[in-house]
mmCIF file of C-alpha atoms in Angstrom:
data_model
loop_
_atom_site.group_PDB
_atom_site.id
_atom_site.type_symbol
_atom_site.label_atom_id
_atom_site.label_comp_id
_atom_site.label_asym_id
_atom_site.label_seq_id
_atom_site.Cartn_x
_atom_site.Cartn_y
_atom_site.Cartn_z
ATOM 1 C CA UNK A 56 50.299 117.297 136.774
ATOM 2 C CA UNK A 57 51.682 116.506 133.451
ATOM 3 C CA UNK A 58 49.822 119.077 131.447
ATOM 4 C CA UNK A 59 48.591 122.563 131.644
ATOM 5 C CA UNK A 60 45.624 122.822 134.044
ATOM 6 C CA UNK A 61 42.921 125.477 133.966
ATOM 7 C CA UNK A 62 40.036 126.162 136.249
ATOM 8 C CA UNK A 63 37.200 126.480 136.362
ATOM 9 C CA UNK A 64 36.391 124.590 133.254
ATOM 10 C CA UNK A 65 33.045 126.312 132.988
ATOM 11 C CA UNK A 66 31.952 129.653 134.557
ATOM 12 C CA UNK A 67 28.540 131.363 134.199
ATOM 13 C CA UNK A 68 28.356 134.748 135.493
ATOM 14 C CA UNK A 69 26.144 137.782 135.520
ATOM 15 C CA UNK A 70 27.048 140.907 133.665
ATOM 16 C CA UNK A 71 29.010 143.284 135.928
ATOM 17 C CA UNK A 72 30.522 140.628 138.161
ATOM 18 C CA UNK A 73 34.166 139.957 138.374
ATOM 19 C CA UNK A 74 35.699 136.625 137.440
ATOM 20 C CA UNK A 75 39.072 134.961 138.013
ATOM 21 C CA UNK A 76 40.442 132.187 135.761
ATOM 22 C CA UNK A 77 43.341 130.214 136.877
ATOM 23 C CA UNK A 78 46.177 128.409 134.804
ATOM 24 C CA UNK A 79 48.714 125.971 136.259
ATOM 25 C CA UNK A 80 51.430 125.592 133.610
ATOM 26 C CA UNK A 81 53.702 122.658 133.060
ATOM 27 C CA UNK A 82 56.375 122.587 135.630
ATOM 28 C CA UNK A 83 59.636 124.197 134.419
ATOM 29 C CA UNK A 84 57.953 126.104 131.571
ATOM 30 C CA UNK A 85 58.947 129.725 131.816
ATOM 31 C CA UNK A 86 56.690 131.094 129.252
ATOM 32 C CA UNK A 87 52.970 131.402 129.714
ATOM 33 C CA UNK A 88 50.246 132.726 127.382
ATOM 34 C CA UNK A 89 46.613 133.553 127.656
ATOM 35 C CA UNK A 90 44.321 133.375 124.641
ATOM 36 C CA UNK A 91 40.652 133.625 124.070
ATOM 37 C CA UNK A 92 38.417 132.334 121.422
ATOM 38 C CA UNK A 93 35.030 133.836 121.016
ATOM 39 C CA UNK A 94 32.276 132.192 119.091
ATOM 40 C CA UNK A 95 32.973 132.082 115.461
ATOM 41 C CA UNK A 96 36.333 133.831 115.817
ATOM 42 C CA UNK A 97 39.983 132.707 115.915
ATOM 43 C CA UNK A 98 42.454 132.358 118.765
ATOM 44 C CA UNK A 99 43.204 135.835 120.035
ATOM 45 C CA UNK A 100 46.303 136.587 122.062
ATOM 46 C CA UNK A 101 45.747 138.399 125.362
ATOM 47 C CA UNK A 102 48.975 138.349 127.420
ATOM 48 C CA UNK A 103 52.348 136.680 127.573
ATOM 49 C CA UNK A 104 54.626 136.152 130.581
ATOM 50 C CA UNK A 105 58.281 135.072 130.188
ATOM 51 C CA UNK A 106 60.302 134.221 133.330
ATOM 52 C CA UNK A 107 60.773 137.410 135.475
ATOM 53 C CA UNK A 108 60.549 139.823 132.445
ATOM 54 C CA UNK A 109 57.725 142.403 132.364
ATOM 55 C CA UNK A 110 54.644 140.712 130.737
ATOM 56 C CA UNK A 111 53.510 141.639 127.205
ATOM 57 C CA UNK A 112 50.022 142.989 127.727
ATOM 58 C CA UNK A 113 49.524 144.136 124.226
ATOM 59 C CA UNK A 114 46.634 141.836 123.507
ATOM 60 C CA UNK A 115 44.548 142.739 126.512
ATOM 61 C CA UNK A 116 41.254 144.274 125.141
ATOM 62 C CA UNK A 117 40.565 146.740 127.827
ATOM 63 C CA UNK A 118 41.620 147.789 131.304
ATOM 64 C CA UNK A 119 39.026 145.519 132.686
ATOM 65 C CA UNK A 120 41.346 142.624 131.900
ATOM 66 C CA UNK A 121 44.480 141.937 133.997
ATOM 67 C CA UNK A 122 46.668 138.974 134.688
ATOM 68 C CA UNK A 123 49.200 138.007 137.197
ATOM 69 C CA UNK A 124 51.760 135.243 137.484
ATOM 70 C CA UNK A 125 53.588 134.142 140.518
ATOM 71 C CA UNK A 126 57.203 133.523 139.483
ATOM 72 C CA UNK A 127 57.096 130.746 136.931
ATOM 73 C CA UNK A 128 54.056 128.997 138.263
ATOM 74 C CA UNK A 129 50.363 129.775 138.554
ATOM 75 C CA UNK A 130 48.818 132.667 136.561
ATOM 76 C CA UNK A 131 45.310 134.272 137.143
ATOM 77 C CA UNK A 132 43.478 136.144 134.541
ATOM 78 C CA UNK A 133 40.961 138.534 136.149
ATOM 79 C CA UNK A 134 38.090 140.236 134.309
ATOM 80 C CA UNK A 135 36.404 143.012 136.034
ATOM 81 C CA UNK A 136 32.726 144.064 135.551
ATOM 82 C CA UNK A 137 32.232 141.376 132.869
ATOM 83 C CA UNK A 138 30.258 142.154 129.720
ATOM 84 C CA UNK A 139 28.486 139.847 127.493
ATOM 85 C CA UNK A 140 31.173 140.248 124.818
ATOM 86 C CA UNK A 141 33.555 138.716 127.340
ATOM 87 C CA UNK A 142 31.899 135.313 126.780
ATOM 88 C CA UNK A 143 34.533 133.089 125.250
ATOM 89 C CA UNK A 144 36.907 130.106 125.932
ATOM 90 C CA UNK A 145 39.897 131.411 127.625
ATOM 91 C CA UNK A 146 42.989 129.225 126.883
ATOM 92 C CA UNK A 147 46.275 129.054 128.607
ATOM 93 C CA UNK A 148 49.480 127.729 127.170
ATOM 94 C CA UNK A 149 52.886 127.301 128.509
ATOM 95 C CA UNK A 150 56.284 126.764 126.835
ATOM 96 C CA UNK A 151 59.754 125.943 127.975
ATOM 97 C CA UNK A 152 62.565 128.448 127.476
ATOM 98 C CA UNK A 153 64.604 128.292 124.361
ATOM 99 C CA UNK A 154 62.524 125.667 122.577
ATOM 100 C CA UNK A 155 61.073 125.486 119.101
ATOM 101 C CA UNK A 156 58.079 127.591 119.827
ATOM 102 C CA UNK A 157 55.751 124.716 120.702
ATOM 103 C CA UNK A 158 52.940 125.785 122.992
ATOM 104 C CA UNK A 159 51.133 123.287 125.318
ATOM 105 C CA UNK A 160 47.583 124.297 125.793
ATOM 106 C CA UNK A 161 45.106 123.570 128.730
ATOM 107 C CA UNK A 162 41.590 122.641 127.915
ATOM 108 C CA UNK A 163 40.358 126.064 128.444
ATOM 109 C CA UNK A 164 37.904 127.856 130.794
ATOM 110 C CA UNK A 165 34.495 128.533 129.106
ATOM 111 C CA UNK A 166 33.077 131.802 130.324
ATOM 112 C CA UNK A 167 29.405 132.792 129.846
ATOM 113 C CA UNK A 168 28.377 136.130 130.773
ATOM 114 C CA UNK A 169 24.462 136.467 131.008
ATOM 115 C CA UNK B 676 45.961 142.668 110.623
ATOM 116 C CA UNK B 677 45.870 138.985 110.316
ATOM 117 C CA UNK B 678 49.318 137.800 109.158
ATOM 118 C CA UNK B 679 48.459 134.173 108.919
ATOM 119 C CA UNK B 680 45.349 132.986 106.788
ATOM 120 C CA UNK B 681 43.680 129.690 106.216
ATOM 121 C CA UNK B 682 41.343 130.527 103.513
ATOM 122 C CA UNK B 683 39.399 127.160 103.607
ATOM 123 C CA UNK B 684 37.254 127.090 106.801
ATOM 124 C CA UNK B 685 36.312 123.483 106.148
ATOM 125 C CA UNK B 686 37.379 120.348 104.292
ATOM 126 C CA UNK B 687 35.671 117.006 104.001
ATOM 127 C CA UNK B 688 37.554 113.942 102.773
ATOM 128 C CA UNK B 689 37.024 110.206 102.643
ATOM 129 C CA UNK B 690 38.787 107.914 104.881
ATOM 130 C CA UNK B 691 41.966 106.697 103.268
ATOM 131 C CA UNK B 692 42.286 109.631 100.841
ATOM 132 C CA UNK B 693 44.678 112.555 101.169
ATOM 133 C CA UNK B 694 43.717 115.679 103.143
ATOM 134 C CA UNK B 695 45.515 118.949 102.152
ATOM 135 C CA UNK B 696 45.211 121.899 104.389
ATOM 136 C CA UNK B 697 46.585 125.253 103.428
ATOM 137 C CA UNK B 698 48.026 128.223 105.180
ATOM 138 C CA UNK B 699 49.297 131.651 103.687
ATOM 139 C CA UNK B 700 51.409 134.309 105.543
ATOM 140 C CA UNK B 701 52.401 137.721 104.896
ATOM 141 C CA UNK B 702 55.464 138.179 107.010
ATOM 142 C CA UNK B 703 58.644 137.044 105.352
ATOM 143 C CA UNK B 704 60.507 137.232 108.607
ATOM 144 C CA UNK B 705 58.617 134.182 109.962
ATOM 145 C CA UNK B 706 61.201 131.500 110.367
ATOM 146 C CA UNK B 707 59.438 128.623 111.779
ATOM 147 C CA UNK B 708 55.889 127.310 111.580
ATOM 148 C CA UNK B 709 53.818 124.899 113.692
ATOM 149 C CA UNK B 710 50.615 123.050 112.945
ATOM 150 C CA UNK B 711 48.155 122.378 115.746
ATOM 151 C CA UNK B 712 45.190 120.236 115.978
ATOM 152 C CA UNK B 713 42.152 121.096 118.078
ATOM 153 C CA UNK B 714 39.329 118.800 119.053
ATOM 154 C CA UNK B 715 36.078 120.242 120.421
ATOM 155 C CA UNK B 716 36.320 121.304 124.211
ATOM 156 C CA UNK B 717 39.987 120.772 124.208
ATOM 157 C CA UNK B 718 42.992 123.004 123.772
ATOM 158 C CA UNK B 719 45.099 122.887 120.575
ATOM 159 C CA UNK B 720 47.817 120.185 120.523
ATOM 160 C CA UNK B 721 51.028 120.431 118.578
ATOM 161 C CA UNK B 722 51.201 118.245 115.493
ATOM 162 C CA UNK B 723 54.314 119.113 113.335
ATOM 163 C CA UNK B 724 56.574 121.885 112.539
ATOM 164 C CA UNK B 725 58.906 123.221 109.823
ATOM 165 C CA UNK B 726 61.804 125.555 109.864
ATOM 166 C CA UNK B 727 62.215 128.044 107.009
ATOM 167 C CA UNK B 728 65.562 126.351 106.027
ATOM 168 C CA UNK B 729 63.583 123.440 104.871
ATOM 169 C CA UNK B 730 60.817 123.001 102.327
ATOM 170 C CA UNK B 731 59.399 119.683 103.748
ATOM 171 C CA UNK B 732 59.013 117.892 106.967
ATOM 172 C CA UNK B 733 57.580 114.520 107.394
ATOM 173 C CA UNK B 734 56.227 112.699 110.404
ATOM 174 C CA UNK B 735 54.382 109.423 109.659
ATOM 175 C CA UNK B 736 51.205 110.265 107.877
ATOM 176 C CA UNK B 737 51.768 114.043 108.215
ATOM 177 C CA UNK B 738 53.902 116.135 106.018
ATOM 178 C CA UNK B 739 54.214 119.795 105.908
ATOM 179 C CA UNK B 740 55.557 121.667 102.840
ATOM 180 C CA UNK B 741 56.766 125.237 102.855
ATOM 181 C CA UNK B 742 57.036 127.488 99.822
ATOM 182 C CA UNK B 743 58.850 130.615 101.044
ATOM 183 C CA UNK B 744 58.580 132.418 97.676
ATOM 184 C CA UNK B 745 54.805 132.017 97.777
ATOM 185 C CA UNK B 746 54.668 132.444 101.518
ATOM 186 C CA UNK B 747 52.521 129.332 101.586
ATOM 187 C CA UNK B 748 52.401 126.219 103.767
ATOM 188 C CA UNK B 749 50.369 123.131 103.393
ATOM 189 C CA UNK B 750 49.746 120.103 105.608
ATOM 190 C CA UNK B 751 49.202 116.761 103.964
ATOM 191 C CA UNK B 752 47.672 113.798 105.800
ATOM 192 C CA UNK B 753 47.706 110.562 104.146
ATOM 193 C CA UNK B 754 45.929 108.297 104.474
ATOM 194 C CA UNK B 755 43.273 110.323 106.441
ATOM 195 C CA UNK B 756 41.514 108.643 109.245
ATOM 196 C CA UNK B 757 38.242 109.469 110.985
ATOM 197 C CA UNK B 758 40.286 110.328 114.117
ATOM 198 C CA UNK B 759 41.928 113.215 112.200
ATOM 199 C CA UNK B 760 38.632 114.973 112.177
ATOM 200 C CA UNK B 761 39.508 118.320 114.068
ATOM 201 C CA UNK B 762 40.279 121.922 113.431
ATOM 202 C CA UNK B 763 43.783 122.608 112.355
ATOM 203 C CA UNK B 764 45.701 125.761 112.857
ATOM 204 C CA UNK B 765 49.034 126.967 111.418
ATOM 205 C CA UNK B 766 50.997 129.384 113.504
ATOM 206 C CA UNK B 767 54.398 131.034 113.180
ATOM 207 C CA UNK B 768 56.750 130.710 116.174
ATOM 208 C CA UNK B 769 56.377 133.399 118.766
ATOM 209 C CA UNK B 770 52.627 133.007 118.429
ATOM 210 C CA UNK B 771 51.280 136.105 119.935
ATOM 211 C CA UNK B 772 49.312 136.672 116.926
ATOM 212 C CA UNK B 773 45.623 136.031 116.078
ATOM 213 C CA UNK B 774 45.655 132.540 114.738
ATOM 214 C CA UNK B 775 42.515 132.672 112.676
ATOM 215 C CA UNK B 776 39.661 130.300 112.530
ATOM 216 C CA UNK B 777 41.721 127.315 111.290
ATOM 217 C CA UNK B 778 40.464 124.655 108.912
ATOM 218 C CA UNK B 779 37.811 122.267 110.197
ATOM 219 C CA UNK B 780 38.590 118.712 108.646
ATOM 220 C CA UNK B 781 36.033 116.129 108.524
ATOM 221 C CA UNK B 782 37.214 112.602 107.568
ATOM 222 C CA UNK B 783 34.273 110.448 106.531
ATOM 223 C CA UNK B 784 34.427 106.614 107.064
#
């Protein structure tokens, strides 16, 4: 597709369950970011992938969070043993290499942990 | 440590008037800034940017001003239109930072 695609758009889960969120970046974009926005808070960086380099995981809030990316394509964000405070909109963004820094965002995955 | 702050959480203006959104930063090493616009239930979209070698960049109704000595940016929208109602974020390039809550702009017909 032409833009960043995220799925699912909405996910409701029970506390303690694992969830997987998927991001399909724009073709050719080597950089991929995951952010989350909890209710009433700003956009919070989680993890950054750039090509084949080791990812920058400095924003992951706990070891329950992990993310993978296959080459320069799809990325999956996994949250294990979800907690209520994980409820948020999870946004994925991609960016081409050596550009001006503009990020192209998907529409986000809204996660609700009951 | 939030290195970028938008101190006005909301702004309301009349259609046709000017909207001015402000952004302050603390890190003088930032060399490029981007403004994004976000509608509800959508991801942010890029709006306009400015390099630190400039103090102004204009694109149609949108102008961004940069005051490096004050570490301050502002986004001017003129004339404002109802479709401009959205949340606006400013972000430095290499945006791995917490962006903040942005400024929610409401343009009233």
